[in-house]
Each structure stands twice: as C-alpha cells, then as structure tokens.
Short mmCIF file of C-alpha atoms in Angstrom, two decimals:
data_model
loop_
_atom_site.label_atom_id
_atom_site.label_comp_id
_atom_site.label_asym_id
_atom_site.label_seq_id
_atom_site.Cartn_x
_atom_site.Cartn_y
_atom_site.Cartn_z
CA UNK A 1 -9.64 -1.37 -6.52
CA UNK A 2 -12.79 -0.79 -4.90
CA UNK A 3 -14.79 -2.76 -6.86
CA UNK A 4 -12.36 -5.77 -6.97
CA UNK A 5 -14.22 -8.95 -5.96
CA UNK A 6 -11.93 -9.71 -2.65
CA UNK A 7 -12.67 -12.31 0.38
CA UNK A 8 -11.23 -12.87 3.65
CA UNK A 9 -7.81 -10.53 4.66
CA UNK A 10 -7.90 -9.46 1.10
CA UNK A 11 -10.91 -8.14 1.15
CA UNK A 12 -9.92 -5.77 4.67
CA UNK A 13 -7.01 -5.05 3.74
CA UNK A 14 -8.59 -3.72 0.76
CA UNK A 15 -11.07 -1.59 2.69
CA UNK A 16 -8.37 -0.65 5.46
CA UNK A 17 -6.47 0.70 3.01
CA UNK A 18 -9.62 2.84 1.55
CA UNK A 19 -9.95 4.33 5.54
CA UNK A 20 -6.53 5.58 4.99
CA UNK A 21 -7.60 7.15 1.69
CA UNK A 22 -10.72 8.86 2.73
CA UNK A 23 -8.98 9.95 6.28
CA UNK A 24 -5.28 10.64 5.26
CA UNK A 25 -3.97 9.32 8.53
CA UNK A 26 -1.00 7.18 9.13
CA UNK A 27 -2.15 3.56 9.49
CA UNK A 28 -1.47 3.46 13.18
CA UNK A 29 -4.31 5.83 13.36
CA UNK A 30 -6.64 4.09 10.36
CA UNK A 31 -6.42 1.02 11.54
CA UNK A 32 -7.98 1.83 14.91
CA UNK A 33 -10.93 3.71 14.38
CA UNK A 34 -14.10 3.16 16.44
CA UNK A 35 -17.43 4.48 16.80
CA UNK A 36 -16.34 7.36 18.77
CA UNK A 37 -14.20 8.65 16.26
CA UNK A 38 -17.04 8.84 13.10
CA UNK A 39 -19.03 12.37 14.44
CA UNK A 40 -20.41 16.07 13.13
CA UNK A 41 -19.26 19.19 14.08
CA UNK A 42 -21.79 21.57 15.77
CA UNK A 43 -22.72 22.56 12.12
CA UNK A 44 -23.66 18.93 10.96
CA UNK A 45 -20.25 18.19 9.04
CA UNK A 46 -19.48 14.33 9.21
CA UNK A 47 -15.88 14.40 10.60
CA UNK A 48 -13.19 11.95 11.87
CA UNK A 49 -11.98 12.72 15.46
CA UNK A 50 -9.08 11.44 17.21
CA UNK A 51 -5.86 11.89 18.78
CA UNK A 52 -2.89 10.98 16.45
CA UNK A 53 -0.44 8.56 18.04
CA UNK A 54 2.70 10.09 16.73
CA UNK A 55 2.07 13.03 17.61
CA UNK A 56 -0.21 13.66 19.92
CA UNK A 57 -2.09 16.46 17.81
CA UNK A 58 -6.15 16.90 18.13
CA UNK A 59 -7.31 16.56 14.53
CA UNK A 60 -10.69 16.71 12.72
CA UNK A 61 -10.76 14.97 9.20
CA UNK A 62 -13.88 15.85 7.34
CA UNK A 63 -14.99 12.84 6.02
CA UNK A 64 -16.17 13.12 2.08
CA UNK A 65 -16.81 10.10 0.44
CA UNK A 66 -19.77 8.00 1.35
CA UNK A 67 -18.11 5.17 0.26
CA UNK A 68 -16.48 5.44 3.94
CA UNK A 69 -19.55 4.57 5.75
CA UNK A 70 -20.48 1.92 3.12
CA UNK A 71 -16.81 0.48 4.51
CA UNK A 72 -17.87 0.98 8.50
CA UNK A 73 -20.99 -0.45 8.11
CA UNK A 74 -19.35 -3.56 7.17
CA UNK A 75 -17.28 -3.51 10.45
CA UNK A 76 -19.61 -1.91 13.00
CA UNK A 77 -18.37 1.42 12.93
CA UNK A 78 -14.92 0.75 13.51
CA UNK A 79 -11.75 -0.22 11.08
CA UNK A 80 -11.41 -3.93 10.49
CA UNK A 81 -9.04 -5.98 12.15
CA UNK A 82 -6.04 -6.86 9.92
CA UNK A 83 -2.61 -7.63 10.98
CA UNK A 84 -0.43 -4.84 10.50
CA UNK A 85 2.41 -6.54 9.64
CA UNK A 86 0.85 -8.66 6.69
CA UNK A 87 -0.96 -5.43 5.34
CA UNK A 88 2.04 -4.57 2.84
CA UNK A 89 2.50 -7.73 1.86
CA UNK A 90 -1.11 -8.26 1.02
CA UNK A 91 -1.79 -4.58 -0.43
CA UNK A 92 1.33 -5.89 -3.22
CA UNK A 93 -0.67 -8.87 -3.59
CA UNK A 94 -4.17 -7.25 -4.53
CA UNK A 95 -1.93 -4.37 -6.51
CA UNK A 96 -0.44 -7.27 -8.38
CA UNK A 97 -3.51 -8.45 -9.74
CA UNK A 98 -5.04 -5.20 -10.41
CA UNK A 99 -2.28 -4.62 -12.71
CA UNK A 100 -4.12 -6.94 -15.17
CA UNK A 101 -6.74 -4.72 -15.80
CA UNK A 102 -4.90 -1.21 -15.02
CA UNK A 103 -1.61 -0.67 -17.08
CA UNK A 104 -0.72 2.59 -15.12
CA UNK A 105 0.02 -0.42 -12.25
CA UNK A 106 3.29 -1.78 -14.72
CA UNK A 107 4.99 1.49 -15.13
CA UNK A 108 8.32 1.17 -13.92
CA UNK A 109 10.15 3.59 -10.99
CA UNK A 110 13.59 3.86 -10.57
CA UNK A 111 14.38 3.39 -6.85
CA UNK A 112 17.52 2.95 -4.74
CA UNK A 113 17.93 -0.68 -3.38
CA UNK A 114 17.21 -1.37 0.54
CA UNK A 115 19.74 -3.46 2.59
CA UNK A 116 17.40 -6.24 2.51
CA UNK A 117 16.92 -6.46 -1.09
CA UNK A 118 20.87 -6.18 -1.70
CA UNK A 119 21.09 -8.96 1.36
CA UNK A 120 18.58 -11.04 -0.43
CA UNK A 121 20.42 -10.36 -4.19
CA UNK A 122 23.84 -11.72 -2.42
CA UNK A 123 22.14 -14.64 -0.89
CA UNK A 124 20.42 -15.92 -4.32
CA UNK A 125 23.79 -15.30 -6.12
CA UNK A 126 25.47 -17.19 -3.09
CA UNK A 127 22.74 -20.62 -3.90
CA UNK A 128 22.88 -19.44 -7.71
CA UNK A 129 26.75 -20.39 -7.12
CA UNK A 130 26.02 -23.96 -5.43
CA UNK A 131 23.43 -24.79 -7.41
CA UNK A 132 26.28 -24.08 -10.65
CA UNK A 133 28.73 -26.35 -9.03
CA UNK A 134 26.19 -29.21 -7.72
CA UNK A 135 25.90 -28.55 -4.41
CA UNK A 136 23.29 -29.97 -2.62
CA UNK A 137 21.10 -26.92 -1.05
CA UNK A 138 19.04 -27.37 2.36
CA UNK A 139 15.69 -27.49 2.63
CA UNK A 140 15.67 -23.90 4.16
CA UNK A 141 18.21 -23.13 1.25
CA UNK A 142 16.14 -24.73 -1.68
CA UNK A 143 12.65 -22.54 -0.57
CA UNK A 144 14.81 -19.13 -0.72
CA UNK A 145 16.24 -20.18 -3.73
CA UNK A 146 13.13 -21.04 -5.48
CA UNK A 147 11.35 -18.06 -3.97
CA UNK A 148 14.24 -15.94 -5.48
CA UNK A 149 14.03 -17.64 -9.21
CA UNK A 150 10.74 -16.80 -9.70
CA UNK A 151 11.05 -13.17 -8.81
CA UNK A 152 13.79 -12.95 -11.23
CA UNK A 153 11.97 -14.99 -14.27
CA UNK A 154 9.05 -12.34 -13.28
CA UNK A 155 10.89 -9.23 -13.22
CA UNK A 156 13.50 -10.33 -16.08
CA UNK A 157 16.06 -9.54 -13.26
CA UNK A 158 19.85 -9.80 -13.98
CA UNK A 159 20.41 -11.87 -11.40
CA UNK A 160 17.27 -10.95 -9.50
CA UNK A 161 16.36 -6.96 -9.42
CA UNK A 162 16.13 -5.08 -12.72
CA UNK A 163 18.43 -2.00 -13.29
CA UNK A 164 18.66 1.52 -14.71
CA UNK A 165 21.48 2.60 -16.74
CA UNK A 166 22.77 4.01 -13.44
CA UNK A 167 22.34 1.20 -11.54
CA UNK A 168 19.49 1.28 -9.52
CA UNK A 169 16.03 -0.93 -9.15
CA UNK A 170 13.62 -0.23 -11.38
CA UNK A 171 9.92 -1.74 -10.01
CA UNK A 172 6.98 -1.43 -11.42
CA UNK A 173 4.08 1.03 -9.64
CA UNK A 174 2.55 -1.90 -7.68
CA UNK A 175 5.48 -3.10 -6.19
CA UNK A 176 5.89 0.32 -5.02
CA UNK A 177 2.25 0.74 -2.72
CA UNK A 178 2.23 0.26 0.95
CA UNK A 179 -0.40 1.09 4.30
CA UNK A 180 1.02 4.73 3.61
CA UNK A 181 0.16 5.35 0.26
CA UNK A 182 -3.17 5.59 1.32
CA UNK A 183 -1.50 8.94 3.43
CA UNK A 184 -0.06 10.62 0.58
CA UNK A 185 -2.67 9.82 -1.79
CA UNK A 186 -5.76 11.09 0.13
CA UNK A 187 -3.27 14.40 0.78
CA UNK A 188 -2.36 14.83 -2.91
CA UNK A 189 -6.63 14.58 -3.85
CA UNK A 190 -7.02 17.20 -1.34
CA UNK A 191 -4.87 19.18 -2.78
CA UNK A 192 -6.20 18.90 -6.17
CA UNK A 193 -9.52 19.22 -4.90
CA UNK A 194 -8.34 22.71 -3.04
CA UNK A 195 -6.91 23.66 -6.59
CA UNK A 196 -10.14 22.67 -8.42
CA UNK A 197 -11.86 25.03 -6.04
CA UNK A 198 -9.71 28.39 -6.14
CA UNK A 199 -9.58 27.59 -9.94
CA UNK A 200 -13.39 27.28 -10.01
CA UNK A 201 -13.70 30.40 -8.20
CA UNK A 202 -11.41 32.69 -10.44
CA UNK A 203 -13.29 31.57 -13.34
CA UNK A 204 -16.62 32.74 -11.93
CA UNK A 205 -15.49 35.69 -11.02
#
C-alpha cells in the first residue's frame, strides 16, 4: 500500500490513512494534525500531541515509524486535506486494486447486512422486475440499475450481495477497510509489538 504508485486524492487518502496507522487515532483526530502536534518529550522521544475530539482526553502518541515524517514532509507538517466523506469510498477504491497483487485482500468475511445495503438489494430487485416486464426505467432509474448489475456480475451476487449458508453477506477483506481501520490496526501492531517485547525479555532471562 505504501509503495502503490497513487496521484491526486488517491494518493492522500493513501497517506491519511498511513497517519492513522502510525498514530492510532480516530480520523477526526488524523486528519487534522499540524505542526504543533509533531514534538519530543523532555527526554527527546518524537511524540504526537493533541487533544482528542471525542473525548476530550490529553494524549501523547509516540511516533515510531519514520515513514511518518517522510508523509508530513509532503504536506508541511500537517495531515493532508482530503474530504472526509469521500475517504471510504476512495480507501475501497485503492484496496480494490491492491487486491491484484495481495490475495489476503479477496478473502471473504461473513457480515450482517446494513439497512442501506438491504434498501439498495430491494431497489435493484424492484428495476430487476421492470426491466423483466419492459418497462421503460428513468434516467435516474437506469444509472442505479446499471450501477447495481455490475456489483452483482462482480461479486457473483444472487441478486446482488453474496450469502453464507446462514444468510448473511459475505465481502471480501477490501470491501471491508474504512478511515478506522487505520485505528484498530495501528492498536493491534502495538500490541504485538508489546508481546514481542515481554516475550523477548523472558527469553533473555
């Protein structure tokens, strides 16, 4: 992912999404750092510091990748300037195509269906039905439809999401990323990093 040759929003959202990763914050935090937040502690360690917005709380994230600064430099010290609200759309799209090259990306999850995906199931069936009996579909009606024919030829959807024996979605891992994976992934390599150490320890002792 890192070395994926982006441009333009692709290419921030791309390194947006690495802030989150090397800071573990929630994206309304990530998404607004600035100078004043990259600093040391009295003992020289290179730290985030800021206020979290929902919460309130004081934190200090040590910062320990350099690929983090290599991402700030590009940006003046501060995160780039993305649209929140396209950032999931666009991290699917760059996840999509990194699925070429990374299998792990097409594993399949088994996830319970949103009210939006089960409105936008009824309303493909609904034009799947007047398309049947030769109804003529409006313009508005013929993009949705053709939006919603293609995600079904991709997915091999029956009639547009793919199902577990027990009903529910299955979607493959990319499908699956958002702005707060970055979260629970930079928390989960802490973790294992924490592990690595006490296990590290024990050994040489």
């Amino acid at each position: 992912l890192y070395n994926m040759p982006l441009q333009g929003m692709k290419a921030k959202v791309r390194d947006l999404f690495f802030l989150g990763v090397f800071s573990a914050q929630r994206v309304s935090d990530y998404s607004e750092f600035r100078p004043y937040n990259i600093t040391t502690t009295e003992k020289g360690t290179p730290i985030f510091k800021l206020t979290q917005k929902k919460t309130g709380s004081n934190v200090e994230v040590p910062i320990l990748d350099n690929r983090c600064y290599e991402i700030l430099r590009r940006y003046d010290y501060q995160s780039p300037s993305v649209p929140l609200q396209r950032v999931n759309l666009l991290l699917k799209d760059i996840f999509k195509e990194l699925a070429k090259s990374v299998p792990s990306l097409m594993q399949e999850y088994s996830t319970a269906m949103t009210r939006r995906e089960k409105d936008a199931e009824n309303t493909y069936l609904r034009l799947c039905a007047k398309v049947a009996n030769n109804e003529p579909l409006t313009n508005n009606e013929l993009v949705e439809y053709n939006r919603r024919k293609q995600y079904a030829i991709e997915h091999d959807g029956t009639p547009v999401f793919k199902r577990d024996s027990r009903g529910n979605l299955l979607k493959y891992k990319w499908e699956l990323i958002t702005s707060h994976t970055a979260r629970r992934s930079a928390i989960t390599n802490l973790k294992l990093r924490s592990e690595e150490r006490r296990v590290g320890k024990e050994c040489r002792s």
